[in-house]
mmCIF file of C-alpha atoms in Angstrom:
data_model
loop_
_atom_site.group_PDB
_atom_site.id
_atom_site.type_symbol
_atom_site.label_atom_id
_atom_site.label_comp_id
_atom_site.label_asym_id
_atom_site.label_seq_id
_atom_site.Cartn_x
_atom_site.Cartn_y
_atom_site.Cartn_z
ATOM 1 C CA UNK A 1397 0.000 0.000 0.000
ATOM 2 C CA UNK A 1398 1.218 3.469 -1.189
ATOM 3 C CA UNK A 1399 1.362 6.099 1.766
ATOM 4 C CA UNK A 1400 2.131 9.760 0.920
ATOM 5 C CA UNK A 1401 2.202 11.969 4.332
ATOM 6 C CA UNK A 1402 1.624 16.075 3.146
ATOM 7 C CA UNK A 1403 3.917 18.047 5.525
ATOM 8 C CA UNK A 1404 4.479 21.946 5.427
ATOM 9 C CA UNK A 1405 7.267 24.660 6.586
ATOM 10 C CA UNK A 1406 4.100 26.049 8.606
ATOM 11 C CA UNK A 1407 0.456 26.390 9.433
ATOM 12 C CA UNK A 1408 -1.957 28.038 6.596
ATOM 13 C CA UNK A 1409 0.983 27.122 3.772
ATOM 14 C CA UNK A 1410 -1.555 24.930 1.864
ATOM 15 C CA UNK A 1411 -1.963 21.261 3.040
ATOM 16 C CA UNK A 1412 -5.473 20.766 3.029
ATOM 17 C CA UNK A 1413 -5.657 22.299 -0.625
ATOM 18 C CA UNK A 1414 -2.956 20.132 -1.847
ATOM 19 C CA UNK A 1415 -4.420 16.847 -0.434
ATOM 20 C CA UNK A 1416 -7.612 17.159 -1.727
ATOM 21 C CA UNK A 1417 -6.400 18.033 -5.422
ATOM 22 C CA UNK A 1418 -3.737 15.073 -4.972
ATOM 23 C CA UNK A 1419 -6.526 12.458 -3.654
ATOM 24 C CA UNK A 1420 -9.305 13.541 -6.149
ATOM 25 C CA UNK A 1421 -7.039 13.566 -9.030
ATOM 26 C CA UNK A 1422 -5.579 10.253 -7.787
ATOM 27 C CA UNK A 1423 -8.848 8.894 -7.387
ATOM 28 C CA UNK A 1424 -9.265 8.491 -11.312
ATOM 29 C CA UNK A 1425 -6.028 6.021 -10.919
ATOM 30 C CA UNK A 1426 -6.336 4.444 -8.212
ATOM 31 C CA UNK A 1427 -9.911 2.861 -7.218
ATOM 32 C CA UNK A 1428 -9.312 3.204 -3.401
ATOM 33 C CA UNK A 1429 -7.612 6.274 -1.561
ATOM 34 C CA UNK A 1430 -7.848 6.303 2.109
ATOM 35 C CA UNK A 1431 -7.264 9.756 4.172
ATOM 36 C CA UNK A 1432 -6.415 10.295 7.809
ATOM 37 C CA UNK A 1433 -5.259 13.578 9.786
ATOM 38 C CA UNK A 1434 -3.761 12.013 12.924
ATOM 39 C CA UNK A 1435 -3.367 15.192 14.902
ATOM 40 C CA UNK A 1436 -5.846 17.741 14.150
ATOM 41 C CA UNK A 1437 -5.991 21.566 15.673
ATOM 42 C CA UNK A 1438 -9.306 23.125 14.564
ATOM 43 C CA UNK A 1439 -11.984 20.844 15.322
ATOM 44 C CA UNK A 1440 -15.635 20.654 14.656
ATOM 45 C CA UNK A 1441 -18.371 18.437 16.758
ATOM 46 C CA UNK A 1442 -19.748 15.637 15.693
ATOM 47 C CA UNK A 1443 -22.402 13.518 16.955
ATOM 48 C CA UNK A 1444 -20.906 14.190 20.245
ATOM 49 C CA UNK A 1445 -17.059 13.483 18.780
ATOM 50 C CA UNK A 1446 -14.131 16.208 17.997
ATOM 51 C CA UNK A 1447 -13.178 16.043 14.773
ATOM 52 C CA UNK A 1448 -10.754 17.643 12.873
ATOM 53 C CA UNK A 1449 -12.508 20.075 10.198
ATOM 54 C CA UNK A 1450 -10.086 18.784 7.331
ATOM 55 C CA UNK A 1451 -11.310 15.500 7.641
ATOM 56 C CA UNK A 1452 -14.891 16.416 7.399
ATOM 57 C CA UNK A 1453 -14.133 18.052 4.133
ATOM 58 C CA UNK A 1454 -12.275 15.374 2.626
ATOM 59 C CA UNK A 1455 -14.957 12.756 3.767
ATOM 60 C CA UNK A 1456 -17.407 14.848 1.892
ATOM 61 C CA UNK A 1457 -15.795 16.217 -1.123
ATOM 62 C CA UNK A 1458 -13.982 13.102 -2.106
ATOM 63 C CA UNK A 1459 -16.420 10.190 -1.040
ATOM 64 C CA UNK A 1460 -14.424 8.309 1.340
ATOM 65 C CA UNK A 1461 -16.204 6.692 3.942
ATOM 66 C CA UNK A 1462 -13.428 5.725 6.758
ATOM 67 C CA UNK A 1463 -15.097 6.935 9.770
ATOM 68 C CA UNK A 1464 -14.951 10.389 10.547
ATOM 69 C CA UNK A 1465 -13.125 9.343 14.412
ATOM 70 C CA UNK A 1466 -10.739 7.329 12.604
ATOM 71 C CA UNK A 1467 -10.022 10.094 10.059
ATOM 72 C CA UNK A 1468 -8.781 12.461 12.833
ATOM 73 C CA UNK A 1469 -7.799 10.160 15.975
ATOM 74 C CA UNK A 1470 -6.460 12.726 18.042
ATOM 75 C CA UNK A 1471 -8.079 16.386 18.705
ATOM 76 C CA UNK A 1472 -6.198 18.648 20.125
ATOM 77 C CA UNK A 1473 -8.285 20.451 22.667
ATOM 78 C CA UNK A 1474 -8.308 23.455 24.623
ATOM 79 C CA UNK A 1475 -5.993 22.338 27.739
ATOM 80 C CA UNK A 1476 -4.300 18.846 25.806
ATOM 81 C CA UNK A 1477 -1.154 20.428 25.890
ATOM 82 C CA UNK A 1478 -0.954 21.583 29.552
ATOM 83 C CA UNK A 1479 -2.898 17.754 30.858
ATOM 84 C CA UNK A 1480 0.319 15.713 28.836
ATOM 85 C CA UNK A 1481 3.146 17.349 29.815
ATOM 86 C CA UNK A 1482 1.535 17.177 33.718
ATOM 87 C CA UNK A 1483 0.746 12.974 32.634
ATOM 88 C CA UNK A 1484 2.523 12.288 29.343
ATOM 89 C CA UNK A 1485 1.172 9.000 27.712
ATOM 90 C CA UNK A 1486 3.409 8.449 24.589
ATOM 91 C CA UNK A 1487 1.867 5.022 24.253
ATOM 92 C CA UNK A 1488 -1.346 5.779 24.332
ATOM 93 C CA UNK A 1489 -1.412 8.404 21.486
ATOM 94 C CA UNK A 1490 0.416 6.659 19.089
ATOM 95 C CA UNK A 1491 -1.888 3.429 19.449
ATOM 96 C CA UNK A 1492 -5.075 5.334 18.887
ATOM 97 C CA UNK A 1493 -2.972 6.723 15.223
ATOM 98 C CA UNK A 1494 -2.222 3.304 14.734
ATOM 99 C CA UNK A 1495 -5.509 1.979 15.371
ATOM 100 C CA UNK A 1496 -6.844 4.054 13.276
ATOM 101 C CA UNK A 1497 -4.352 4.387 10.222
ATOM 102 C CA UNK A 1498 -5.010 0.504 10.318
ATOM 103 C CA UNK A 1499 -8.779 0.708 10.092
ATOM 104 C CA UNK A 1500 -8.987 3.555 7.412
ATOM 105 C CA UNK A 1501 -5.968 2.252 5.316
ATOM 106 C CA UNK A 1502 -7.391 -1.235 4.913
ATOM 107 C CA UNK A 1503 -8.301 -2.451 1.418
ATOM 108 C CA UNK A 1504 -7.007 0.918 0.341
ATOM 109 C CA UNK A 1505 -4.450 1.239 -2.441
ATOM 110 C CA UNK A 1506 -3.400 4.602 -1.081
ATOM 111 C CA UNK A 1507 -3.734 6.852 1.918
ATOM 112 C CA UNK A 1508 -3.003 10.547 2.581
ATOM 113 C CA UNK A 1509 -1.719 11.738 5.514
ATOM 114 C CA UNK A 1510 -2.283 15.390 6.564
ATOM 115 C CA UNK A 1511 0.039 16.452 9.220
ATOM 116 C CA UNK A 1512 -0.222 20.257 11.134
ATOM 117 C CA UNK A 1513 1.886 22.596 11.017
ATOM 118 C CA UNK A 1514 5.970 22.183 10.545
ATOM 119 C CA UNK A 1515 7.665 19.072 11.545
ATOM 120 C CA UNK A 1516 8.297 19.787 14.287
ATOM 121 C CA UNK A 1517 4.809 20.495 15.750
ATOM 122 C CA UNK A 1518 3.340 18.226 18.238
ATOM 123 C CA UNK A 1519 7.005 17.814 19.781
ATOM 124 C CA UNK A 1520 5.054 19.052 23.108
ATOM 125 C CA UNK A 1521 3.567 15.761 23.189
ATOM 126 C CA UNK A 1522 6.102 13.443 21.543
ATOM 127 C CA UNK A 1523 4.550 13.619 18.452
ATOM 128 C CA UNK A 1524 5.925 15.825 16.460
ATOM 129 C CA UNK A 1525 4.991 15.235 12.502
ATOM 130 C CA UNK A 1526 8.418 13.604 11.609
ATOM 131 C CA UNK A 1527 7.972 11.212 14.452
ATOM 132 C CA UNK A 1528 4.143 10.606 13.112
ATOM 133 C CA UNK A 1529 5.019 9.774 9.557
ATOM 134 C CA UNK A 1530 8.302 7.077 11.059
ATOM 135 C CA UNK A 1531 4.908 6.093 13.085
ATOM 136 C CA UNK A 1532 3.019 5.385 10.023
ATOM 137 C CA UNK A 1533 6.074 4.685 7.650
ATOM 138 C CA UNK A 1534 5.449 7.220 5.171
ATOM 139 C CA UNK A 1535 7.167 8.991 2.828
ATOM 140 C CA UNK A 1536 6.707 12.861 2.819
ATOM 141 C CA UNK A 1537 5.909 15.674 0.295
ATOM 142 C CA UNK A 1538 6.431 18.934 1.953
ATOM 143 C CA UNK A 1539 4.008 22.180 0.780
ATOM 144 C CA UNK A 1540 5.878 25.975 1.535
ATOM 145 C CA UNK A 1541 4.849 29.262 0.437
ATOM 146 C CA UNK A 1542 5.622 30.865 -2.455
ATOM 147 C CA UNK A 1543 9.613 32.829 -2.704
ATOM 148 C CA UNK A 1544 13.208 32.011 -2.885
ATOM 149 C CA UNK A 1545 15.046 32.530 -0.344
ATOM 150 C CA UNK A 1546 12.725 31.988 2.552
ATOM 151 C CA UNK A 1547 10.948 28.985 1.243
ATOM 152 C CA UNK A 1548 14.195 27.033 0.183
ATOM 153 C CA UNK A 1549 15.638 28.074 4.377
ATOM 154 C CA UNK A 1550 12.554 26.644 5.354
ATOM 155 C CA UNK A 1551 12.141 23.292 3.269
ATOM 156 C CA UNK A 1552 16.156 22.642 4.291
ATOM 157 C CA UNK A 1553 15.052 22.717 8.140
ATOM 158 C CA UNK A 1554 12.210 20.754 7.793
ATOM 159 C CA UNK A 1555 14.130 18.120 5.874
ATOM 160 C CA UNK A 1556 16.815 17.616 8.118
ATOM 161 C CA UNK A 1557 13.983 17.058 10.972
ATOM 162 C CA UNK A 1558 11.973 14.204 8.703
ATOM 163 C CA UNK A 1559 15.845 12.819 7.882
ATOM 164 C CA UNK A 1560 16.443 12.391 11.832
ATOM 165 C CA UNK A 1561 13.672 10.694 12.401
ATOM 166 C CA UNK A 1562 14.112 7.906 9.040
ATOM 167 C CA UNK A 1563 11.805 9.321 6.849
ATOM 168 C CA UNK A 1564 12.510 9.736 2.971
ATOM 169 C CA UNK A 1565 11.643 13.367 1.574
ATOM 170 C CA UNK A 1566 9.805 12.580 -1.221
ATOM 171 C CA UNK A 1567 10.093 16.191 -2.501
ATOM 172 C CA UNK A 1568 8.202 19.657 -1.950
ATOM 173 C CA UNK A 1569 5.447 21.252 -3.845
ATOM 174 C CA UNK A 1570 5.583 25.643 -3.669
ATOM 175 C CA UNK A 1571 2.050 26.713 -3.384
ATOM 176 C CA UNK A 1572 0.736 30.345 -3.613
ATOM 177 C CA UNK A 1573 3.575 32.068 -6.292
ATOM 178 C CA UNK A 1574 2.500 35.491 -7.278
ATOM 179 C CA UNK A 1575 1.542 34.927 -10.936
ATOM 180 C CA UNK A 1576 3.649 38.181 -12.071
ATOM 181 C CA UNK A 1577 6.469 36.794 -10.399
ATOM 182 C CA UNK A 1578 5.771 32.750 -11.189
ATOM 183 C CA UNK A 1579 8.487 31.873 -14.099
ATOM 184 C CA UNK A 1580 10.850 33.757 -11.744
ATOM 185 C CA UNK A 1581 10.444 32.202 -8.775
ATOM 186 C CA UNK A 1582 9.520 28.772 -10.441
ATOM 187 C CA UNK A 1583 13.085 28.639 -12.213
ATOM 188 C CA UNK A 1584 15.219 29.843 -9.321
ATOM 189 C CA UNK A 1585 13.147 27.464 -6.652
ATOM 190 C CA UNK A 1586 14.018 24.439 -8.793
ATOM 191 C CA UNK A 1587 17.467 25.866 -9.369
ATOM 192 C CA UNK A 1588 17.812 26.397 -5.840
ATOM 193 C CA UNK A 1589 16.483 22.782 -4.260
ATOM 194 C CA UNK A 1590 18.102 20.927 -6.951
ATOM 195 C CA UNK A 1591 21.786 21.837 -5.300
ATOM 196 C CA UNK A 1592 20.324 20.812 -2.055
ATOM 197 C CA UNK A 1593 19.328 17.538 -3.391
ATOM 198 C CA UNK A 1594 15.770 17.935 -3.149
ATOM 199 C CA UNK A 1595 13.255 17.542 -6.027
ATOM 200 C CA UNK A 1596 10.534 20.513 -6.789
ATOM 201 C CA UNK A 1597 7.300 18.302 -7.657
ATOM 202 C CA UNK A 1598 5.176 21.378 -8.510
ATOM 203 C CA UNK A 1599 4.921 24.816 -8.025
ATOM 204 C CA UNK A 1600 1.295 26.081 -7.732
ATOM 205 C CA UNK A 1601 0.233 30.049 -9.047
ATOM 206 C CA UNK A 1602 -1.712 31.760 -6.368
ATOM 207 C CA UNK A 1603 -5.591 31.818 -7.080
ATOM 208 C CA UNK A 1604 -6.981 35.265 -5.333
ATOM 209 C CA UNK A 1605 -10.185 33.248 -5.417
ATOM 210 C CA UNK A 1606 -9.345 30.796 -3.281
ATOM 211 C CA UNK A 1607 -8.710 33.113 -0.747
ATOM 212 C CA UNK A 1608 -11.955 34.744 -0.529
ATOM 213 C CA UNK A 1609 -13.796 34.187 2.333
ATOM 214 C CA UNK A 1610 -17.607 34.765 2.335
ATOM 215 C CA UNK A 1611 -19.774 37.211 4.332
ATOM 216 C CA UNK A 1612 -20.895 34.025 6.541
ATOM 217 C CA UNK A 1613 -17.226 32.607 7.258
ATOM 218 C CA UNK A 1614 -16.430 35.953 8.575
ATOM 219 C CA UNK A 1615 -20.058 35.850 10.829
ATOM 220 C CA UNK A 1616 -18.665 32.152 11.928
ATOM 221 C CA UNK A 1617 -15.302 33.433 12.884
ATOM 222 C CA UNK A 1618 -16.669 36.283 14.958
ATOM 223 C CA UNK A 1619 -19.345 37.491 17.101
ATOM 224 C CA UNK A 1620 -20.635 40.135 14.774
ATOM 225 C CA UNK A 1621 -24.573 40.110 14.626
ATOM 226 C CA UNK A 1622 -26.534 40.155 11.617
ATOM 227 C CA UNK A 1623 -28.640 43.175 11.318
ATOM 228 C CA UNK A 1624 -29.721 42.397 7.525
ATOM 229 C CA UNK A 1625 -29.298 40.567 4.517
ATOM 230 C CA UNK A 1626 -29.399 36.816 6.159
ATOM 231 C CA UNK A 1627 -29.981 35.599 3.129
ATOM 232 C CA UNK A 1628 -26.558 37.050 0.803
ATOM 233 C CA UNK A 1629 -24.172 35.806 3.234
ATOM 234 C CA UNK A 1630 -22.856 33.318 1.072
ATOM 235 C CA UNK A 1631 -20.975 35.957 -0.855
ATOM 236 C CA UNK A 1632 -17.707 36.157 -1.330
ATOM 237 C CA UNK A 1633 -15.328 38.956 -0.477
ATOM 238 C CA UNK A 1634 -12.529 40.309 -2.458
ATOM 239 C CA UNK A 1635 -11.525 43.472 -0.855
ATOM 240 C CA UNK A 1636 -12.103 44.952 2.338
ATOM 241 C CA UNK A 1637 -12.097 48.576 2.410
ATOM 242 C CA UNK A 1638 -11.798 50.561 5.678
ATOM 243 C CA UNK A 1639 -13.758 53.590 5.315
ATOM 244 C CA UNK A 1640 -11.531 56.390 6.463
ATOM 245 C CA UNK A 1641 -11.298 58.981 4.297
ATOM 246 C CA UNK A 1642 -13.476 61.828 3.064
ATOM 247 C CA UNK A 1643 -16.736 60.996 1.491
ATOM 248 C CA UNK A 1644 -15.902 62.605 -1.581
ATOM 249 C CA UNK A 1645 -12.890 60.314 -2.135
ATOM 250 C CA UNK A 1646 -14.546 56.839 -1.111
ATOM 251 C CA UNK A 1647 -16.054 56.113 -4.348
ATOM 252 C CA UNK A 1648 -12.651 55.701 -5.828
ATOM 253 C CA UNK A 1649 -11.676 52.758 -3.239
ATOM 254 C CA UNK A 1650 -15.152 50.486 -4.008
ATOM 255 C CA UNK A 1651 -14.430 47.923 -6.320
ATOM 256 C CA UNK A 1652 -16.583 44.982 -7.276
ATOM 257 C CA UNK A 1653 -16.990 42.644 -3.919
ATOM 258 C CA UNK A 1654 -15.805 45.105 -1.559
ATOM 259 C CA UNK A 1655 -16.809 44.556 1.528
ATOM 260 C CA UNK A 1656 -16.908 48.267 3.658
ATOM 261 C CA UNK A 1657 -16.065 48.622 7.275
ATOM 262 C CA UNK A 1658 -17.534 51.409 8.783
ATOM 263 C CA UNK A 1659 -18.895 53.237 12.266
ATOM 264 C CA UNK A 1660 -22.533 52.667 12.604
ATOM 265 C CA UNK A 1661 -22.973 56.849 12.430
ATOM 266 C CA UNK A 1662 -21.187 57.444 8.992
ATOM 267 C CA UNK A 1663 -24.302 58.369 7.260
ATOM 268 C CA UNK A 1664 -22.532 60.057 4.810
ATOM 269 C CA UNK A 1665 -20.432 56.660 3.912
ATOM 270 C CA UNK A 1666 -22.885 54.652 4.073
ATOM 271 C CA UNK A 1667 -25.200 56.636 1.495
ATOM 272 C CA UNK A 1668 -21.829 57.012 -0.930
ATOM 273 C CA UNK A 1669 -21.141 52.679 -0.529
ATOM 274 C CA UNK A 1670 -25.469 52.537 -1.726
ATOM 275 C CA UNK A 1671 -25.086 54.792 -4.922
ATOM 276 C CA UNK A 1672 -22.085 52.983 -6.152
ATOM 277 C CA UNK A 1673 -23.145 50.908 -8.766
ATOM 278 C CA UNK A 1674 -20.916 47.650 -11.125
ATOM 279 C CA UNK A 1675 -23.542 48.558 -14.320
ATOM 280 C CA UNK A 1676 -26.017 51.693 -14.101
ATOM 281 C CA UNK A 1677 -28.661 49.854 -15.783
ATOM 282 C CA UNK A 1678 -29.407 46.665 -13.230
ATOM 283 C CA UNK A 1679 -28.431 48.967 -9.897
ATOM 284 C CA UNK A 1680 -26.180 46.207 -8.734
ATOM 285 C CA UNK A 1681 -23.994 47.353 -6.093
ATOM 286 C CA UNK A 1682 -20.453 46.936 -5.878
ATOM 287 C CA UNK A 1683 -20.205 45.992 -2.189
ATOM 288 C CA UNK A 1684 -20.781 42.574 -1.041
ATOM 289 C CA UNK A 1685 -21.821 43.606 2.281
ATOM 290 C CA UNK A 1686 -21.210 46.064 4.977
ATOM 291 C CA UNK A 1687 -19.558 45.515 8.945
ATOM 292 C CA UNK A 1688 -21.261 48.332 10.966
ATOM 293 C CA UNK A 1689 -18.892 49.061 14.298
ATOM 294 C CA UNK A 1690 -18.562 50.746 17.867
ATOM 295 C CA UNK A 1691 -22.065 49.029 18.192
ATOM 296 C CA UNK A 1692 -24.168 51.922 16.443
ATOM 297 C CA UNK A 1693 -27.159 50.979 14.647
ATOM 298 C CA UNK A 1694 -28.370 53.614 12.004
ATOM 299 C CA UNK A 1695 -31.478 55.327 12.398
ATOM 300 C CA UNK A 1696 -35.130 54.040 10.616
ATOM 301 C CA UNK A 1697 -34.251 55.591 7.406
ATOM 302 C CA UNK A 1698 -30.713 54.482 6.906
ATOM 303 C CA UNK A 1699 -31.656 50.809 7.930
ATOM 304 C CA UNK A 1700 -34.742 50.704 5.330
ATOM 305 C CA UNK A 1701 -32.346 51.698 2.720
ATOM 306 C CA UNK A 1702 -29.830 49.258 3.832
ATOM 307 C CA UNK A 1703 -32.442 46.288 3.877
ATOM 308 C CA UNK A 1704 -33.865 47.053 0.161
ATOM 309 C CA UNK A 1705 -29.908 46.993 -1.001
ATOM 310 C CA UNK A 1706 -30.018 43.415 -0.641
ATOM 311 C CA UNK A 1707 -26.724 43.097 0.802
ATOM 312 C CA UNK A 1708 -26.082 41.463 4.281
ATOM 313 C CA UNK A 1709 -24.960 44.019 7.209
ATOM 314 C CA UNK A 1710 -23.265 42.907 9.852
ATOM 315 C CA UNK A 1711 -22.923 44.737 13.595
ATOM 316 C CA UNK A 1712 -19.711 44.569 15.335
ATOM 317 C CA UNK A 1713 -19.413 45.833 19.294
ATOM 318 C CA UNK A 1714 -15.551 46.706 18.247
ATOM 319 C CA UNK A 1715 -14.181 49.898 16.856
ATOM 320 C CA UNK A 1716 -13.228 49.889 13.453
ATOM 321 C CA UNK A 1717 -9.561 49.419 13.823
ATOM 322 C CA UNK A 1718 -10.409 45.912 15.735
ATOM 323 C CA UNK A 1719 -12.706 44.839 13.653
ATOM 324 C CA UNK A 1720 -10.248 45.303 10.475
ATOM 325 C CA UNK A 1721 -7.826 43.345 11.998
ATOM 326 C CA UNK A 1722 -10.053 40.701 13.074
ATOM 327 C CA UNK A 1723 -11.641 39.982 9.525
ATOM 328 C CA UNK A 1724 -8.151 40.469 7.791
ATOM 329 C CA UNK A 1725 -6.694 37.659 10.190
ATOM 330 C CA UNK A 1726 -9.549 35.425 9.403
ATOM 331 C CA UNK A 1727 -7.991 32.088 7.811
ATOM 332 C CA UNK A 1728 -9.892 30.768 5.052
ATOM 333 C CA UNK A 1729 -10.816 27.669 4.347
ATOM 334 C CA UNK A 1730 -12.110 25.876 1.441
ATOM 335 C CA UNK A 1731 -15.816 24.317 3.115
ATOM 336 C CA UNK A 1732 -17.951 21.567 1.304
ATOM 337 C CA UNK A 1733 -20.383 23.833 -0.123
ATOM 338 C CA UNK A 1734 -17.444 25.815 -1.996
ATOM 339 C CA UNK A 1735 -18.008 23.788 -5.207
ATOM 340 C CA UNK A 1736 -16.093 26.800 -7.248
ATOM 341 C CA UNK A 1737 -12.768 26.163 -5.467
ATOM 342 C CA UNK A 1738 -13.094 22.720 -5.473
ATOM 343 C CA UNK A 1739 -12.903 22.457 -8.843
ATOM 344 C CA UNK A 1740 -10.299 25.039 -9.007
ATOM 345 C CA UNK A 1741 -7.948 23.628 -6.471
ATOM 346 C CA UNK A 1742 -8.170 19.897 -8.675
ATOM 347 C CA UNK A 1743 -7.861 21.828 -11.566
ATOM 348 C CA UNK A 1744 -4.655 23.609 -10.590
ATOM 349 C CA UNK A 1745 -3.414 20.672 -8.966
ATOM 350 C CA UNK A 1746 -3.469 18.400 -11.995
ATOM 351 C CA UNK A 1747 -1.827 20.794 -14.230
ATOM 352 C CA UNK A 1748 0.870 21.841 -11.722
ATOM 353 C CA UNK A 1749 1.984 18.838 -10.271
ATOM 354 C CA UNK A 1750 4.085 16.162 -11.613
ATOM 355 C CA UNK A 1751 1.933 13.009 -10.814
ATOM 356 C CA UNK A 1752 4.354 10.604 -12.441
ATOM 357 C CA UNK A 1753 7.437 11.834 -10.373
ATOM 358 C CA UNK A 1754 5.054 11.366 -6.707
ATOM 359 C CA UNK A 1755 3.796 7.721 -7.971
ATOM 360 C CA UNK A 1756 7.475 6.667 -9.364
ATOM 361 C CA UNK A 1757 9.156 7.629 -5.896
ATOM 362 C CA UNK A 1758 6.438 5.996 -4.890
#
């Protein structure tokens, strides 16, 4: 049985995107690909269990039917760092990853392993993702960032760590590479990991799309309040615009799918983000939506205008400046209902990676 564990230099590099393009384009070659995420940080519930919100994705997007427990053994909870190192149980752990790589790898021609994080995460608990994949004996791809320099530092230290602990590098995939800067940075990556003896097995262009999030992730992520619009929060954001400025000058900042942050009192901005229009003859409005802050709703008048835009408003308790920060640190991930990135992220996959290189290693 083929066993390919996806690693990365660190969190939020790519992982998840790259395992689900490699298992669904895989899945047209191989009849039966297995997936398990042995140690998984962001967690959803259930029926009553913790399970990794990766896993839940890949169930659902690419049909396999493992077990969701089984597909992410080991949840990292609030206070699971602090209760091991007070009562470490080494054993313990890795027999519930063995137990269930064995269940979800059987009859299975391949399996994908997700680790989190770098290599070396999970050390805390003596099970750091080098010492995971010697676990499982798996070979490793490792995802990084797009750049030169940085990237190429990184993949090097990660290396070493998988080499000390057995396990073969495979090679490493470079995943979000400006695509005004892509035959640069895709020549002197390969350039650069070929003298360190490792092998570049794709590099990926950065798709602004995929990291979109919509109106409703950023509702999930915080505890904004709807005030309209429940019903358009499924769309997607490509700019946020902080409105600071003078009136007069706002309309030259609104681009299609903005989404405007404002104080609840800024009449004036408001009424400027409502008259800005994509195409004058079907009134649709360039902003997605609209965070309202410091916890001010606008009067009667302003709200009925607000609610015949169509648009969903959100109401934040924050001041403007926190609630900026707080959507821009939002991390974005692809959910089963995103059908558009889906097919985006297999698309880009198959053309970008070098399948025959991964299964000959393999």
């Amino acid at each position: 049985m083929r066993k390919i564990f996806i690693a990365a230099t660190k969190q939020n590099d790519g992982k998840t995107t790259v395992s689900l393009g490699i298992i669904r384009n895989l899945q047209q070659k191989f009849g039966k690909v297995g997936f398990i995420k042995p140690i998984g940080q962001r967690y959803l519930e259930e029926e009553g269990l913790k399970i990794d919100e990766d896993s839940i994705l890949i169930e659902e997007v690419c049909g396999i039917k493992s077990g969701l427990k089984d597909m992410s053994p080991i949840a990292v909870e609030k206070g699971f760092t602090e209760k091991y190192i007070a009562k470490p149980d080494k054993k313990n752990i890795s027999k519930q990853i063995q137990d269930s790589f064995r269940r979800v790898s059987k009859k299975q021609e391949l399996v994908i392993i997700e680790g989190t994080g770098h290599a070396g995460v999970g050390s805390v608990f003596d099970h750091s993702n080098a010492s995971v994949a010697r676990l499982l004996g798996s070979k490793v791809i490792i995802i990084s960032s797009g750049g030169v320099g940085r990237p190429i530092d990184e993949i090097v230290l990660n290396k070493a760590l998988f080499e000390k602990e057995g396990v073969k590098v495979l090679g490493v995939i470079v995943n979000k590479v400006l695509p005004n800067k892509f035959d640069k940075i895709n020549r002197l990556v390969r350039k650069g990991l070929e003298r360190k003896g490792i092998e570049v097995l794709g590099v990926l262009p950065f798709d602004p799309m995929l990291a979109r999030p919509t109106i409703e992730q950023i509702l999930e992520e915080t505890d904004f309040q709807v005030l309209c619009g429940k019903e358009y929060l499924e769309r997607s954001v490509a700019k946020v615009i902080v409105a600071a400025m003078e009136p007069r000058d706002a309309a030259s900042y609104i681009s299609d799918d903005s989404l405007m942050i404002t104080p609840g009192d800024r009449q004036d901005m408001i009424m400027i983000a409502l008259n800005c229009f994509r195409d004058s003859a079907n009134k649709k409005l360039k902003i997605c939506g609209m965070v309202l802050t410091c916890g001010i709703t606008p009067d009667t008048q302003i709200m009925s205008l607000l609610t015949k835009a169509e648009i969903p408003v959100l109401l934040s308790k924050s001041d403007t400046y926190d609630v900026a920060t707080c959507v821009h640190d939002i991390t974005v991930k692809i959910r089963p209902c995103d059908t558009e990135k889906i097919d985006a992220v297999v698309k880009l996959i198959k053309e970008n990676v070098d399948f025959k290189k991964i299964l000959a290693h393999l």
